[in-house]
């Protein structure tokens, strides 16, 4: 349930942003779930709904949209781009779980498939991100 | 929007005081000082956390002989307690492997750890910083605003020059500076005291070079018996920021 901690961050951030915009209520939160972090979408959704229930009246009518984003990595040495999904199955369960907790740890366990360098960029799909919030 | 930044304050809200152990160079004893301060505060009955933020060269687990433990997952991650200290480090995830992280990755990993770690109630959180004024230090200043910095130095002119740069930056940013510890003292000299005078920060104490310290590596009880630990204890007892 490490997802719960991320969900708390989403709610706190959405509320802060809504306050800044003088919203009376948040109607929608759009969230991207980066593949690299391998969070469980159902748990994130459940946690968000549970936290929202008790957190603030601003979240009473909030639609939560989750979108999975594929992770793309790009080697800084040879320029090769590849999908995390292609190499994910080669990771041990332990390595995969480490990346789940701290996605940047990918540099410890993943190498460029072309030149074997650990020096790559996580172009997209790193972790949990709030795309936007809507309110009224 | 990054959903992690807003929750960090919540994660740290039950920590009465956080202290970053920093210095300009590697190998000057920051991690030994940080580990021993944490052990000493715990032995004095305080609730203590130790966070190792030196992602390139984490060493507090080596100094304290911490192996075979892992955080619990409970609405985040709960650091395990060892020697009475709640201990958090990148080693749980990188294990014994090198971490080839660029600056932005260091920053991201640090933010992730701060956002998901549930410390609970602590009297003191001791943070072992990587050397210098890079990403981890800048993020510490940005994200853990109330953290006081304790700077470790040696008599070495090279080290002192880097320490002066850190002090200058912390002063400019109005970051609280607890003071300076002179470590590994081998010669009677007041050079450190003289060099830091312009910054108006206290010299908290001088720790003589302890040739027996290395033999205590990996054994927290043996570490506490060293002359080094006795010196650290005197510093802890005489420094107001270590009292609540």
Coordinates of C-alpha atoms in Angstrom, one line a residue:
Chain A
X1 CA 0.0 0.0 0.0
X2 CA 2.8 2.4 -0.8
X3 CA 0.3 3.7 -3.4
X4 CA -1.6 5.2 -0.4
X5 CA 1.2 7.6 0.3
X6 CA 1.2 8.7 -3.4
X7 CA -2.6 9.2 -3.3
X8 CA -2.2 11.4 -0.2
X9 CA 0.2 13.5 -2.2
X10 CA -2.2 13.8 -5.1
X11 CA -5.0 15.0 -2.9
X12 CA -2.9 17.4 -0.9
X13 CA -1.5 18.9 -4.2
X14 CA -5.0 19.1 -5.8
X15 CA -6.4 20.9 -2.8
X16 CA -3.5 23.4 -2.7
X17 CA -4.0 24.1 -6.4
X18 CA -7.7 24.5 -6.0
X19 CA -7.2 26.9 -3.1
X20 CA -4.9 28.9 -5.3
X21 CA -7.5 29.1 -8.1
X22 CA -10.3 30.0 -5.6
X23 CA -12.3 26.9 -6.5
X24 CA -15.3 26.0 -4.3
X25 CA -15.1 22.4 -5.4
X26 CA -12.8 20.2 -7.5
X27 CA -14.8 18.6 -10.3
X28 CA -12.0 16.5 -11.9
X29 CA -8.4 15.3 -11.2
X30 CA -6.6 13.9 -14.2
X31 CA -3.6 11.8 -13.2
X32 CA -1.0 10.1 -15.2
X33 CA 0.5 6.8 -13.9
X34 CA 4.0 6.3 -15.3
X35 CA 4.7 2.7 -16.2
X36 CA 8.2 2.8 -14.6
X37 CA 6.8 3.1 -11.1
X38 CA 4.4 0.1 -11.7
X39 CA 1.8 1.3 -9.3
X40 CA -1.4 -0.6 -9.0
X41 CA -4.1 1.5 -10.7
X42 CA -7.0 0.0 -8.6
X43 CA -5.2 0.6 -5.3
X44 CA -4.4 4.2 -6.3
X45 CA -8.1 4.8 -7.3
X46 CA -9.3 3.1 -4.1
X47 CA -6.9 5.2 -1.9
X48 CA -7.9 8.4 -3.7
X49 CA -11.6 7.7 -3.1
X50 CA -11.1 6.8 0.5
X51 CA -8.9 9.8 1.3
X52 CA -11.2 12.2 -0.6
X53 CA -14.2 11.0 1.5
X54 CA -12.7 12.4 4.7
X55 CA -10.4 15.1 3.5
X56 CA -12.5 18.0 2.4
X57 CA -15.9 19.0 1.1
X58 CA -14.2 20.3 -2.0
X59 CA -13.7 16.6 -3.1
X60 CA -17.4 15.5 -2.7
X61 CA -18.1 15.6 -6.5
X62 CA -14.7 14.9 -7.9
X63 CA -14.2 12.7 -11.0
X64 CA -10.9 10.9 -10.9
X65 CA -9.4 10.0 -14.2
X66 CA -6.3 7.8 -14.3
X67 CA -4.3 7.3 -17.5
X68 CA -1.4 4.9 -17.8
X69 CA 1.6 6.3 -19.6
X70 CA 4.2 4.0 -21.2
X71 CA 7.7 4.6 -19.9
X72 CA 10.3 5.5 -22.6
X73 CA 14.0 5.6 -21.9
X74 CA 16.7 7.2 -24.0
X75 CA 20.4 6.5 -23.8
X76 CA 22.6 9.6 -23.2
X77 CA 25.6 7.9 -24.7
X78 CA 24.4 6.3 -28.0
X79 CA 20.9 8.0 -28.3
X80 CA 19.0 4.7 -28.4
X81 CA 15.4 4.9 -27.3
X82 CA 13.5 1.9 -25.9
X83 CA 10.4 1.1 -24.0
X84 CA 10.6 0.0 -20.4
X85 CA 7.9 -2.6 -21.2
X86 CA 10.4 -4.4 -23.5
X87 CA 13.0 -4.9 -20.7
X88 CA 10.7 -5.1 -17.7
X89 CA 10.4 -8.9 -17.9
X90 CA 14.1 -9.3 -17.6
X91 CA 14.1 -7.7 -14.2
X92 CA 14.0 -9.8 -11.1
X93 CA 11.0 -9.4 -8.8
X94 CA 13.3 -7.7 -6.2
X95 CA 14.8 -5.3 -8.7
X96 CA 11.3 -4.5 -10.1
X97 CA 10.0 -3.7 -6.6
X98 CA 13.0 -1.4 -5.9
X99 CA 12.1 0.6 -9.0
X100 CA 8.5 0.6 -7.8
X101 CA 9.4 2.4 -4.6
X102 CA 12.1 4.7 -6.2
X103 CA 11.8 4.8 -10.0
X104 CA 15.2 6.5 -10.4
X105 CA 16.7 3.3 -9.1
X106 CA 16.1 2.0 -12.7
X107 CA 19.6 3.3 -13.3
X108 CA 20.9 0.6 -11.0
X109 CA 19.2 -2.3 -12.6
X110 CA 18.6 -1.3 -16.3
X111 CA 21.2 -0.8 -19.0
X112 CA 20.9 0.5 -22.5
X113 CA 20.1 -2.5 -24.7
X114 CA 22.4 -1.2 -27.4
X115 CA 25.5 0.0 -25.6
X116 CA 25.0 -1.2 -22.0
X117 CA 25.2 2.2 -20.4
X118 CA 23.4 3.1 -17.2
X119 CA 23.4 6.7 -18.3
X120 CA 19.9 7.1 -19.8
X121 CA 17.1 9.6 -19.5
X122 CA 13.6 8.7 -18.4
X123 CA 11.9 10.5 -21.2
X124 CA 8.3 9.8 -20.1
X125 CA 6.4 7.5 -17.8
X126 CA 8.5 7.9 -14.7
X127 CA 5.8 8.0 -12.0
X128 CA 2.7 9.6 -10.7
X129 CA 1.9 13.0 -12.1
X130 CA -1.2 15.3 -11.9
X131 CA -2.0 16.4 -15.5
X132 CA -4.6 18.9 -14.4
X133 CA -7.4 19.6 -12.0
X134 CA -10.8 21.2 -12.9
X135 CA -13.0 23.0 -10.5
X136 CA -15.8 25.5 -10.1
Chain B
X1 CA 2.0 19.0 -11.1
X2 CA 4.3 16.9 -9.0
X3 CA 2.1 15.3 -6.3
X4 CA 5.0 14.5 -4.0
X5 CA 6.2 17.9 -3.0
X6 CA 3.0 18.9 -1.2
X7 CA 3.0 15.9 1.1
X8 CA 6.6 16.1 2.3
X9 CA 5.7 18.7 5.1
X10 CA 3.1 16.3 6.3
X11 CA 5.6 13.4 6.5
X12 CA 8.0 15.5 8.6
X13 CA 5.5 17.3 10.8
X14 CA 6.0 15.1 13.8
X15 CA 9.8 15.5 13.8
X16 CA 10.8 18.0 16.5
X17 CA 14.2 18.8 15.1
X18 CA 16.1 17.8 11.9
X19 CA 19.8 18.2 11.6
X20 CA 21.9 17.7 8.4
X21 CA 25.5 16.6 8.9
X22 CA 27.3 18.2 6.0
X23 CA 30.8 19.0 4.8
X24 CA 32.8 19.9 1.8
X25 CA 34.7 16.8 1.1
X26 CA 34.4 13.0 1.3
X27 CA 36.4 11.1 3.9
X28 CA 36.3 13.6 6.6
X29 CA 34.0 11.6 8.9
X30 CA 30.6 13.0 8.2
X31 CA 28.9 9.6 8.3
X32 CA 30.7 8.6 11.4
X33 CA 29.7 11.8 13.1
X34 CA 26.1 11.4 11.9
X35 CA 25.9 7.8 13.0
X36 CA 27.4 8.5 16.4
X37 CA 25.2 11.5 17.0
X38 CA 22.2 9.3 16.3
X39 CA 23.4 6.6 18.6
X40 CA 24.2 9.1 21.3
X41 CA 20.8 10.8 21.1
X42 CA 19.1 7.4 21.2
X43 CA 21.1 6.4 24.3
X44 CA 20.0 9.6 26.0
X45 CA 16.4 8.4 25.6
X46 CA 15.4 10.4 22.5
X47 CA 13.4 9.1 19.6
X48 CA 15.8 9.3 16.7
X49 CA 15.7 8.8 12.9
X50 CA 18.8 8.5 10.7
X51 CA 18.4 9.3 7.0
X52 CA 21.4 8.6 4.7
X53 CA 21.1 10.8 1.7
X54 CA 24.5 10.1 0.3
X55 CA 23.2 8.1 -2.7
X56 CA 26.6 7.7 -4.3
X57 CA 28.4 6.4 -1.2
X58 CA 25.9 5.5 1.5
X59 CA 28.0 4.4 4.5
X60 CA 26.0 4.8 7.7
X61 CA 24.7 1.2 7.4
X62 CA 28.3 0.0 7.1
X63 CA 29.4 2.0 10.2
X64 CA 26.4 0.7 12.2
X65 CA 26.6 -2.8 10.9
X66 CA 23.0 -2.7 9.5
X67 CA 22.2 -5.7 7.3
X68 CA 19.2 -7.8 6.5
X69 CA 16.5 -5.3 7.3
X70 CA 13.9 -3.7 5.1
X71 CA 11.2 -1.1 5.6
X72 CA 7.6 -2.1 6.2
X73 CA 5.0 -1.1 3.7
X74 CA 2.1 0.6 5.5
X75 CA 0.4 3.5 3.6
X76 CA 3.9 4.4 2.6
X77 CA 7.1 3.0 4.0
X78 CA 8.0 2.7 7.6
X79 CA 11.7 2.7 8.4
X80 CA 12.9 -0.3 10.5
X81 CA 14.4 0.4 13.9
X82 CA 18.0 -0.6 14.6
X83 CA 20.0 0.2 17.7
X84 CA 17.0 2.3 18.8
X85 CA 17.2 4.4 15.5
X86 CA 14.7 4.5 12.7
X87 CA 17.0 4.0 9.7
X88 CA 16.3 5.0 6.1
X89 CA 18.7 4.7 3.2
X90 CA 18.8 4.1 -0.5
X91 CA 20.5 0.8 0.2
X92 CA 17.1 -0.8 0.7
X93 CA 16.6 -0.3 -3.0
X94 CA 20.0 -0.1 -4.6
X95 CA 21.4 -2.8 -2.2
X96 CA 25.2 -3.2 -2.7
X97 CA 25.1 -1.9 -6.3
X98 CA 26.5 1.4 -7.5
X99 CA 23.9 4.1 -8.2
X100 CA 24.9 5.9 -11.4
X101 CA 22.5 8.8 -10.9
X102 CA 22.7 12.2 -12.5
X103 CA 21.7 15.3 -10.5
X104 CA 18.1 15.3 -11.5
X105 CA 17.8 11.6 -10.6
X106 CA 19.3 12.2 -7.2
X107 CA 16.8 15.0 -6.7
X108 CA 13.9 12.8 -7.8
X109 CA 15.0 9.9 -5.7
X110 CA 15.3 12.1 -2.6
X111 CA 11.9 13.6 -3.2
X112 CA 10.4 10.2 -3.6
X113 CA 11.9 9.0 -0.3
X114 CA 10.8 12.1 1.6
X115 CA 7.3 11.8 0.2
X116 CA 6.7 8.1 1.1
X117 CA 8.7 7.6 4.3
X118 CA 6.5 7.7 7.4
X119 CA 8.8 8.6 10.3
X120 CA 6.1 9.0 12.8
X121 CA 7.0 10.9 16.0
X122 CA 10.7 11.7 16.3
X123 CA 12.7 14.0 18.6
X124 CA 15.6 14.2 16.1
X125 CA 16.1 13.3 12.5
X126 CA 19.8 13.2 11.7
X127 CA 20.5 13.4 8.0
X128 CA 23.8 12.2 6.6
X129 CA 24.5 14.4 3.6
X130 CA 26.7 13.8 0.6
X131 CA 29.7 16.1 0.4
X132 CA 29.4 19.6 -1.1
X133 CA 26.6 21.8 -2.2
X134 CA 25.0 19.7 -4.9
X135 CA 21.4 18.6 -5.5
X136 CA 20.8 16.8 -2.2
X137 CA 21.9 19.9 -0.2
X138 CA 19.9 22.3 -2.4
X139 CA 16.8 20.0 -2.1
X140 CA 17.3 19.7 1.7
X141 CA 17.2 23.5 1.9
X142 CA 14.2 23.7 -0.4
X143 CA 12.1 20.9 1.1
X144 CA 13.2 20.6 4.7
X145 CA 13.3 24.3 5.5
X146 CA 13.7 24.0 9.3
X147 CA 16.7 21.7 9.1
X148 CA 19.8 23.0 10.8
X149 CA 23.2 22.3 9.3
X150 CA 26.1 20.9 11.3
X151 CA 29.3 21.1 9.3
X152 CA 32.2 18.7 9.7
X153 CA 35.7 19.7 8.7
X154 CA 39.3 18.7 9.3
X155 CA 42.3 20.9 9.6
X156 CA 43.2 20.3 6.0
X157 CA 43.4 23.6 4.1
X158 CA 41.7 21.9 1.1
X159 CA 38.8 20.8 3.2
X160 CA 38.5 24.1 5.0
X161 CA 38.3 26.0 1.7
X162 CA 35.2 23.9 0.7
X163 CA 33.7 24.3 4.2
X164 CA 34.0 28.0 3.9
X165 CA 32.0 27.9 0.6
X166 CA 29.3 25.9 2.3
X167 CA 29.1 28.3 5.2
X168 CA 29.0 31.2 2.8
X169 CA 26.1 29.7 0.9
X170 CA 24.1 28.7 4.0
X171 CA 24.6 32.2 5.4
X172 CA 23.4 33.8 2.1
X173 CA 20.3 31.6 2.1
X174 CA 19.7 32.2 5.8
X175 CA 19.8 28.5 6.6
X176 CA 20.3 27.8 10.3
X177 CA 23.8 26.7 11.0
X178 CA 24.3 24.8 14.3
X179 CA 28.0 25.0 14.2
X180 CA 31.2 23.3 13.0
X181 CA 32.9 20.2 14.3
X182 CA 36.6 19.8 13.7
X183 CA 37.2 16.1 13.2
X184 CA 40.4 14.0 12.9
X185 CA 42.5 16.6 14.7
X186 CA 46.1 15.6 14.6
X187 CA 48.0 18.8 15.4
X188 CA 47.4 21.4 18.0
X189 CA 46.3 24.3 15.9
X190 CA 43.6 26.9 16.0
X191 CA 43.4 27.2 12.2
X192 CA 39.8 25.9 12.0
X193 CA 38.6 28.3 14.7
X194 CA 40.4 31.2 12.9
X195 CA 39.1 30.3 9.5
X196 CA 35.4 30.1 10.5
X197 CA 35.5 33.2 12.6
X198 CA 34.3 35.4 9.8
X199 CA 31.1 33.4 9.5
X200 CA 30.2 33.9 13.2
X201 CA 29.3 30.3 13.8
X202 CA 30.3 28.3 16.8
X203 CA 33.0 25.6 16.8
X204 CA 31.1 22.9 18.7
X205 CA 34.1 20.8 19.4
X206 CA 37.3 19.2 18.3
X207 CA 37.6 15.5 17.9
X208 CA 41.1 14.0 18.0
X209 CA 42.0 11.5 15.3
X210 CA 41.1 8.1 16.8
X211 CA 43.2 5.3 15.4
X212 CA 40.8 2.7 17.0
X213 CA 37.7 4.0 15.2
X214 CA 38.2 1.9 12.1
X215 CA 38.2 -1.3 14.1
X216 CA 34.7 -0.4 15.4
X217 CA 33.2 -0.2 11.9
X218 CA 30.1 -2.4 11.8
X219 CA 29.7 -2.7 15.5
X220 CA 27.6 0.0 17.1
X221 CA 28.4 -1.0 20.7
X222 CA 32.1 -1.0 20.0
X223 CA 31.7 2.4 18.3
X224 CA 30.2 3.9 21.4
X225 CA 33.2 2.8 23.4
X226 CA 35.7 4.7 21.3
X227 CA 37.3 8.0 22.2
X228 CA 35.7 9.4 19.1
X229 CA 32.2 8.6 20.4
X230 CA 33.1 10.1 23.8
X231 CA 34.1 13.3 22.0
X232 CA 30.8 13.3 20.0
X233 CA 28.9 12.7 23.2
X234 CA 30.5 15.7 24.9
X235 CA 29.5 17.8 21.8
X236 CA 25.9 16.5 21.9
X237 CA 25.6 17.3 25.6
X238 CA 27.0 20.8 25.3
X239 CA 25.2 21.9 22.1
X240 CA 21.8 23.7 22.7
X241 CA 20.3 22.3 19.5
X242 CA 20.6 18.8 20.8
X243 CA 18.3 19.7 23.7
X244 CA 14.6 19.9 23.2

